Structures are given as C-alpha cells and as structure tokens.
Coordinates of N, CA and C in Angstrom, one line a residue:
X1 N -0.4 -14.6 15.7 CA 0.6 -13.7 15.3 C 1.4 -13.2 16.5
X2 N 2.7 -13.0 16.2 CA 3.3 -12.5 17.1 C 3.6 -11.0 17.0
X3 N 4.2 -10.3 18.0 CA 3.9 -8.9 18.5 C 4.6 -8.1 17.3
X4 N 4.1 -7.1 16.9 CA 4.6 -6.6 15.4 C 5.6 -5.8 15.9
X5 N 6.3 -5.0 14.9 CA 7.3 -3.4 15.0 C 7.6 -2.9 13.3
X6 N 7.0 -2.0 13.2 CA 7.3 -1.7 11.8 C 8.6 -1.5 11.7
X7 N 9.2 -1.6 10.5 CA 10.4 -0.8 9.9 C 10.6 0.5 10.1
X8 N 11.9 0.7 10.6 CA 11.4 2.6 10.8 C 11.4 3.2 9.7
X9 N 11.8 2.8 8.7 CA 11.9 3.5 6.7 C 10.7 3.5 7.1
X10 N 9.3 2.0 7.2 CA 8.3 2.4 6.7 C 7.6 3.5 6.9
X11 N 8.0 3.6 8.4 CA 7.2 4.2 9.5 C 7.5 5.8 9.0
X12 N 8.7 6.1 8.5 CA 9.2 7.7 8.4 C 8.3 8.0 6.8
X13 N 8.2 6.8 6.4 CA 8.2 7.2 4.4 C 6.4 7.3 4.3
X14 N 5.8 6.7 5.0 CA 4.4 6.6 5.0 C 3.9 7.0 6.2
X15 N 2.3 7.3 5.8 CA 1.8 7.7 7.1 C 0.2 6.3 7.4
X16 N 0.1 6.4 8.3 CA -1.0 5.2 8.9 C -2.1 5.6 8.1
X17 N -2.8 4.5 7.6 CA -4.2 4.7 6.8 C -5.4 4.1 7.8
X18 N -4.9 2.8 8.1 CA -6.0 1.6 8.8 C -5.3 0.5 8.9
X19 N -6.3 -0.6 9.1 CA -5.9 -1.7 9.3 C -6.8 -3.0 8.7
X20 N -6.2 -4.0 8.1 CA -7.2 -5.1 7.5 C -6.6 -5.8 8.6
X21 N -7.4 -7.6 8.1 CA -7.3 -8.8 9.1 C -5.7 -9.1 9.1
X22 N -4.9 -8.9 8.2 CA -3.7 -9.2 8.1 C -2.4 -7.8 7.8
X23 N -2.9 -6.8 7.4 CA -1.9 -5.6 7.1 C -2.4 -4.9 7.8
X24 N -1.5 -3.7 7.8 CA -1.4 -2.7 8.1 C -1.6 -1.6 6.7
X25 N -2.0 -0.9 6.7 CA -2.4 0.0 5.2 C -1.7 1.4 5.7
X26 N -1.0 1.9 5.0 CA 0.2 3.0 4.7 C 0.1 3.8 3.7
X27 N 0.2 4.8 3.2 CA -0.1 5.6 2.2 C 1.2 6.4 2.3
X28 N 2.1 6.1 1.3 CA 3.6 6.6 0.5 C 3.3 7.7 0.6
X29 N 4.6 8.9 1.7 CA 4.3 10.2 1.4 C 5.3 10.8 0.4
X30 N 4.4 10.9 -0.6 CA 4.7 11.1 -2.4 C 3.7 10.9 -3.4
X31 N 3.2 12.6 -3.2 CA 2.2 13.0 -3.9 C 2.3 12.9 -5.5
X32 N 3.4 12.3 -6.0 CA 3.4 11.7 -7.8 C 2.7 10.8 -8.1
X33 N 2.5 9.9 -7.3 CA 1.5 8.4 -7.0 C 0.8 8.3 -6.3
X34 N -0.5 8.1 -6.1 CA -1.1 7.8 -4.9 C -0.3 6.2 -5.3
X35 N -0.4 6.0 -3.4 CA 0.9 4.7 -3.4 C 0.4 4.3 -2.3
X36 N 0.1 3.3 -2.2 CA -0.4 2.2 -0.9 C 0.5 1.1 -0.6
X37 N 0.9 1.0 0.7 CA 2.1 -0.1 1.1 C 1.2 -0.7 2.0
X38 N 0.9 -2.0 2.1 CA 0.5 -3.0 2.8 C 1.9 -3.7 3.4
X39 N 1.4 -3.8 5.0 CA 2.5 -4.2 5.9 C 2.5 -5.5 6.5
X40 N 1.9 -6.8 6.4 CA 1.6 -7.8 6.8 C 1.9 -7.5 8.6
X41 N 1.3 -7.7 9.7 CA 1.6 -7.6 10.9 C 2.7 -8.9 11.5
X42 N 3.3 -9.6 10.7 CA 4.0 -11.0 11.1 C 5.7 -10.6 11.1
X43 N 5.8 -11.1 12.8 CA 7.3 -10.3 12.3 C 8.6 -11.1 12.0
X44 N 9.6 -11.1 11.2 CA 10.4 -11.9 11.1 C 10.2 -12.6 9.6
X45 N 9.4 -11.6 9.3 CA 9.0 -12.4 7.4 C 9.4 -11.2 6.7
X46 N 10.3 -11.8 5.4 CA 10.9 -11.4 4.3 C 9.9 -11.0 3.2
X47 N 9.6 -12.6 3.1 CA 9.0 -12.9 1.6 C 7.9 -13.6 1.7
X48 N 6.8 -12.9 0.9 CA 5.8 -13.9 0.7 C 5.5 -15.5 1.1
X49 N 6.8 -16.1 0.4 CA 6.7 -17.4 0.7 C 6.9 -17.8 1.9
X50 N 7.5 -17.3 3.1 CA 7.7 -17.4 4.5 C 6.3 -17.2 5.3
X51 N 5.4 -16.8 5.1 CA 4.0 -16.6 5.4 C 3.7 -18.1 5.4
X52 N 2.2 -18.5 5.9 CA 2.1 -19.9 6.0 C 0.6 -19.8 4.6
X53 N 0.0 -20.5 4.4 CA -0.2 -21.1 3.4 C -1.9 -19.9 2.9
X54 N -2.6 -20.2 4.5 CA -3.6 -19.2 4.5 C -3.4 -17.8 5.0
X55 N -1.9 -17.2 5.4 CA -1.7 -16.1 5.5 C -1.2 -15.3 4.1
X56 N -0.9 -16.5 2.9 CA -0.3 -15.8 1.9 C -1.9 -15.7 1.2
X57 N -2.8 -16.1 1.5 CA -3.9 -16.3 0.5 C -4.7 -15.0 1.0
X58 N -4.0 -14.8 2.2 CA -4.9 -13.5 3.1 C -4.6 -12.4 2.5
X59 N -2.9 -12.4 2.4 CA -2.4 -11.4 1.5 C -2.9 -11.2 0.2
X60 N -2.7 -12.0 -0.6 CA -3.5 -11.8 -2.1 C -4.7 -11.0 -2.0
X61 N -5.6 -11.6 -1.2 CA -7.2 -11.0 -0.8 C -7.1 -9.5 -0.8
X62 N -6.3 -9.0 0.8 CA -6.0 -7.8 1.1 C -5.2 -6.9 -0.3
X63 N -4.4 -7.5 -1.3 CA -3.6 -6.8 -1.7 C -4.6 -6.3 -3.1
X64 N -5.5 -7.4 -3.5 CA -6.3 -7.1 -4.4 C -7.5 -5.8 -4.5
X65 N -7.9 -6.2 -2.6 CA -9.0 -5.3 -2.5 C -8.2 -3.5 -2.2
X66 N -7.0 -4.1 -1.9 CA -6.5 -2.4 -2.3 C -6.4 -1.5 -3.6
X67 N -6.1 -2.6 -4.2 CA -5.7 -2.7 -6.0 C -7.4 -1.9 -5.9
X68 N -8.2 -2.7 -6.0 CA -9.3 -2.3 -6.6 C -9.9 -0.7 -6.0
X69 N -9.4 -0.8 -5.0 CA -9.9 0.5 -3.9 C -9.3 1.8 -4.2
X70 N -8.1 1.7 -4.7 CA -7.3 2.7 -5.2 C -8.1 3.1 -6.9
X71 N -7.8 2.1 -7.3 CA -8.4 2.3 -9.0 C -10.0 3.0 -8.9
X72 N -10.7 2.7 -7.8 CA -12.0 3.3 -7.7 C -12.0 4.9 -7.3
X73 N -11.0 5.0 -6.1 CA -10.7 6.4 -5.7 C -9.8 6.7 -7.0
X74 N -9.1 6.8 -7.5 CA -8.3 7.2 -8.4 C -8.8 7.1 -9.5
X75 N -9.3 6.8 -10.3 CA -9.6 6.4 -11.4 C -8.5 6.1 -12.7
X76 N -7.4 6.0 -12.3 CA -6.0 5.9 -13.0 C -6.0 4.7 -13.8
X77 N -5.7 4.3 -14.8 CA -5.7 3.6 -15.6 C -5.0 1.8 -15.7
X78 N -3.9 2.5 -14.4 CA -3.3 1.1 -13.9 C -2.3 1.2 -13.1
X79 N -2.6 -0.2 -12.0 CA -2.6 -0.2 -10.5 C -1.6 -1.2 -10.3
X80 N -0.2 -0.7 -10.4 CA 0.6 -1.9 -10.4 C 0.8 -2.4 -8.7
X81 N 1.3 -3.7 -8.3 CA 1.1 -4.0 -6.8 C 2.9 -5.3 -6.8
X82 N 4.1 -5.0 -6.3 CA 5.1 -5.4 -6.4 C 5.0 -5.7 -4.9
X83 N 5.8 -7.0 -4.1 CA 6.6 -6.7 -3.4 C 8.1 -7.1 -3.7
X84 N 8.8 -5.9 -3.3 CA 10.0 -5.5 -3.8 C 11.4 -6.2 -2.4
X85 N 11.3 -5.7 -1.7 CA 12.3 -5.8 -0.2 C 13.2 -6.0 -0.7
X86 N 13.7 -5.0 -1.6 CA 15.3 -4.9 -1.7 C 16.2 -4.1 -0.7
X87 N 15.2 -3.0 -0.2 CA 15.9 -1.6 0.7 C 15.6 -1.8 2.3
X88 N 14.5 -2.2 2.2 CA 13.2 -2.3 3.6 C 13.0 -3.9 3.1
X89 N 13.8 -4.7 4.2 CA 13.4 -6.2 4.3 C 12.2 -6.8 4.8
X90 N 11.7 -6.2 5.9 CA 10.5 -6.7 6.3 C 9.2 -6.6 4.9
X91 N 8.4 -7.6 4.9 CA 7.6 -7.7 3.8 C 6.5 -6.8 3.7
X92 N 6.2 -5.8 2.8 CA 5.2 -4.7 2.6 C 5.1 -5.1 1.3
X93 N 3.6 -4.8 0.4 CA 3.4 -5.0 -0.9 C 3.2 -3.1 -0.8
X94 N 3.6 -2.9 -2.0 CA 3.4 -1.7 -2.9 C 2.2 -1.9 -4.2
X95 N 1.3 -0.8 -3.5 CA 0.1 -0.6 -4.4 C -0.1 0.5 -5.1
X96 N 0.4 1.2 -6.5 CA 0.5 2.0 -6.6 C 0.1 2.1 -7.9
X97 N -1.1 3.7 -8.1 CA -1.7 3.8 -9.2 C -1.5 4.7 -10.3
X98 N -1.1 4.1 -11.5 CA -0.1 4.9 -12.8 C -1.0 5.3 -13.4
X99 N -0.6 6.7 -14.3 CA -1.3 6.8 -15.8 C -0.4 7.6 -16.6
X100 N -0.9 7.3 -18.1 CA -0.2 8.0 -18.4 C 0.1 9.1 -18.8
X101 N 1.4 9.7 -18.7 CA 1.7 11.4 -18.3 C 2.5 11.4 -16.8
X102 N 2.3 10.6 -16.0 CA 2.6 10.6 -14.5 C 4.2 10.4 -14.6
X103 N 4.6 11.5 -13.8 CA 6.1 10.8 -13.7 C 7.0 9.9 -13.9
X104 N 7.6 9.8 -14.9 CA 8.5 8.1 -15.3 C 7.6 7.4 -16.3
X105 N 6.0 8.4 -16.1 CA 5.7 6.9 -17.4 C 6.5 6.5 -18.4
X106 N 6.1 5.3 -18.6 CA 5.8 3.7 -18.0 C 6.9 3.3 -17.2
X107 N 7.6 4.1 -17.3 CA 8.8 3.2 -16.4 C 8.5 3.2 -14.7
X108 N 9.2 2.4 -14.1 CA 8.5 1.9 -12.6 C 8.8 3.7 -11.7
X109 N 8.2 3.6 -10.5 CA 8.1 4.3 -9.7 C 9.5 4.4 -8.8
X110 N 9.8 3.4 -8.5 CA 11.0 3.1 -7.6 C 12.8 3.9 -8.0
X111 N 12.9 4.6 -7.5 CA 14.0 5.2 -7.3 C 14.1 6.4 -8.4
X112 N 12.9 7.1 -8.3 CA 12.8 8.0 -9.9 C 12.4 9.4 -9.4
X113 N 13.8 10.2 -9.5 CA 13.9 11.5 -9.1 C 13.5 11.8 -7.6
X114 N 12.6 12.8 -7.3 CA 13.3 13.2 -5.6 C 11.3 13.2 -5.8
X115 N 11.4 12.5 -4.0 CA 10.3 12.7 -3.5 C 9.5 13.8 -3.3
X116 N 7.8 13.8 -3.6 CA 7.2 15.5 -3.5 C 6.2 14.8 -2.0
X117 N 6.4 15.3 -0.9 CA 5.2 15.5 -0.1 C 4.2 15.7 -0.1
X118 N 3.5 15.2 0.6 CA 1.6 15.8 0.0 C 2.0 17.3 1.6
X119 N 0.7 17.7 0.7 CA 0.2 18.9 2.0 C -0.6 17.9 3.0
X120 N -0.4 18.2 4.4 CA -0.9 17.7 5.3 C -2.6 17.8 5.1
X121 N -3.7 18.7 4.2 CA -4.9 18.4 4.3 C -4.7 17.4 3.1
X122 N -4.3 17.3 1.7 CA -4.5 16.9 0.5 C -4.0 15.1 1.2
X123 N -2.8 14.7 2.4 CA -2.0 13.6 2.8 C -3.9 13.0 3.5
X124 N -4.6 13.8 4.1 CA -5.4 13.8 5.3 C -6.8 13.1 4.4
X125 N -6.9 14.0 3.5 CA -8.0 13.7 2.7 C -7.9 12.6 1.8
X126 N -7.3 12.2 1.4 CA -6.4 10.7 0.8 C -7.0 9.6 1.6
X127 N -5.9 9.6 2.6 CA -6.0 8.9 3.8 C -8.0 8.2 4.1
X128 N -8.7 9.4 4.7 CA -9.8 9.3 5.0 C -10.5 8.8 4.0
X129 N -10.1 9.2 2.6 CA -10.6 8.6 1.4 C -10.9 6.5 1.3
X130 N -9.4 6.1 1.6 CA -9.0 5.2 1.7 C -9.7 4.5 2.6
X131 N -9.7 5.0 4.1 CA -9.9 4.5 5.2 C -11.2 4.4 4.9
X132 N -12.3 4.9 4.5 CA -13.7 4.8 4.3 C -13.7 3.8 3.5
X133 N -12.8 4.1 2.6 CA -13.3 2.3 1.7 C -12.9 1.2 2.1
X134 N -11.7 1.4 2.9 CA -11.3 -0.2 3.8 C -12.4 -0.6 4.5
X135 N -13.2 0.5 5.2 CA -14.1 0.1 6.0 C -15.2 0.0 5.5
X136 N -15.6 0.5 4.5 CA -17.2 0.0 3.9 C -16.8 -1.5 3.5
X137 N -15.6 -2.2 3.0 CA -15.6 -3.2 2.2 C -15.0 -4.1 3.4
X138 N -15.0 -3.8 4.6 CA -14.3 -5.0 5.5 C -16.3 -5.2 6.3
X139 N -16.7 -4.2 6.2 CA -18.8 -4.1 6.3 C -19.4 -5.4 5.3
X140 N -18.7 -4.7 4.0 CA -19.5 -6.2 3.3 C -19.3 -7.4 3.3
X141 N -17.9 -7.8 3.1 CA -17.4 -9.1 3.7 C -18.1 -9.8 5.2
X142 N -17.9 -8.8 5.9 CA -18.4 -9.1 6.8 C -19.7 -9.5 7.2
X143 N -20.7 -8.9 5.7 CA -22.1 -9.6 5.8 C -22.3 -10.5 5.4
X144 N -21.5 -10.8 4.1 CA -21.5 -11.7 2.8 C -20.9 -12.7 3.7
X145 N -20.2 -13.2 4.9 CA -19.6 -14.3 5.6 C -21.2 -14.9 6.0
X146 N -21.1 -16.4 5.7 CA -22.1 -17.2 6.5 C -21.7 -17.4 7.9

C-alpha cells in the first residue's frame, strides 16, 4: 500500500476510532446515528472496483464485521452500509445503524436536516465502545488463523 492522507471532510466530519488490516474506522460526529465510516488506507481509489481483487474481499470482511459490531453495541434493528462518494471522492463505506422512530425513518440518513454533535464523553464512550470490539474480534481472527 502506498502512503495514505485522509480527506479533510473526513477528517473534520468524524473522529478516529481504530484501525483494521485494511481501513481506518471513523465514527460520524452525529449523535442521530451511531454511523461508522470505514476508510480503506489506499490512496487514489474512488470505487470499490478500483481496489484489486483481495483488497475488495478485505473490504467486504471489514465492512461486515462492523455491520455486525454496531448491531451488537447498538442493538438497532437495521445496519445499513452504502458507499456513496458523491461529496468526498476518496472511497469510505458508511455503516450506519437505523430504527424505527430515528430521524428520517426509513428514509436515508444522507443530507437530512442539520447535524447534532455528540458530547465529547457520550463521542469518547462510543468510540472506546467500538474500539474494544474491533479489538476483541481482530484477537479472534487472529486465533482462529491456522
């Protein structure tokens, strides 16, 4: 992989969670959703299909285990996961967990009314939430590898 640089949108709109074998893990500051943006570390890629063959298979892996990781900490009903790069070209998947009553239900998250910040402990306590399960589940993989 060559030398990363995030987007600065991403960098201003999210705050750092962790890191998998292939992303970078972000958490959307916008306390309506818990919202996870995975940032693939590859620079000069759009779209999924510009990835090479076992970097897009990495993605899936990673984007799933967030899916699931969110749904566990959250317990929200449903975990939609888009990548969009209409606004922010560099390629990030959006992981973000709906129910209903939440803001816009059913309708998408994307461009709907004005952003709410989290509080820096409620942003902090998320985060660490997150980060503990990235890292318990990059533990088991890591055992479960022959």
């Amino acid at each position: 992989m060559t030398s990363f640089k995030l987007d600065p949108r991403l960098e201003a709109d999210t705050f750092a969670v962790g890191a998998l074998e292939l992303c970078d893990v972000r958490l959307m500051n916008d306390r309506r959703w818990p919202w996870l943006v995975l940032v693939p570390r590859v620079d000069g890629v759009n779209e999924i299909h510009e990835l090479t063959e076992s970097l897009q298979m990495t993605l899936a892996h990673e984007t799933a285990l967030a899916a699931s990781l969110l749904k566990q900490i959250t317990r929200h009903e449903k975990i939609n996961s888009a990548a969009l790069g209409n606004i922010v070209r560099q390629l990030h998947v959006h992981v973000v967990a709906r129910s209903a009553g939440d803001p816009n239900w059913p309708r998408p998250v994307w461009g709907f009314g004005q952003r709410e910040t989290y509080e820096p402990a409620d942003a902090a306590a998320l985060i660490e939430r997150v980060f503990q399960g990235l890292t318990m589940a990059q533990q088991q993989s890591a055992e479960a590898a022959p």
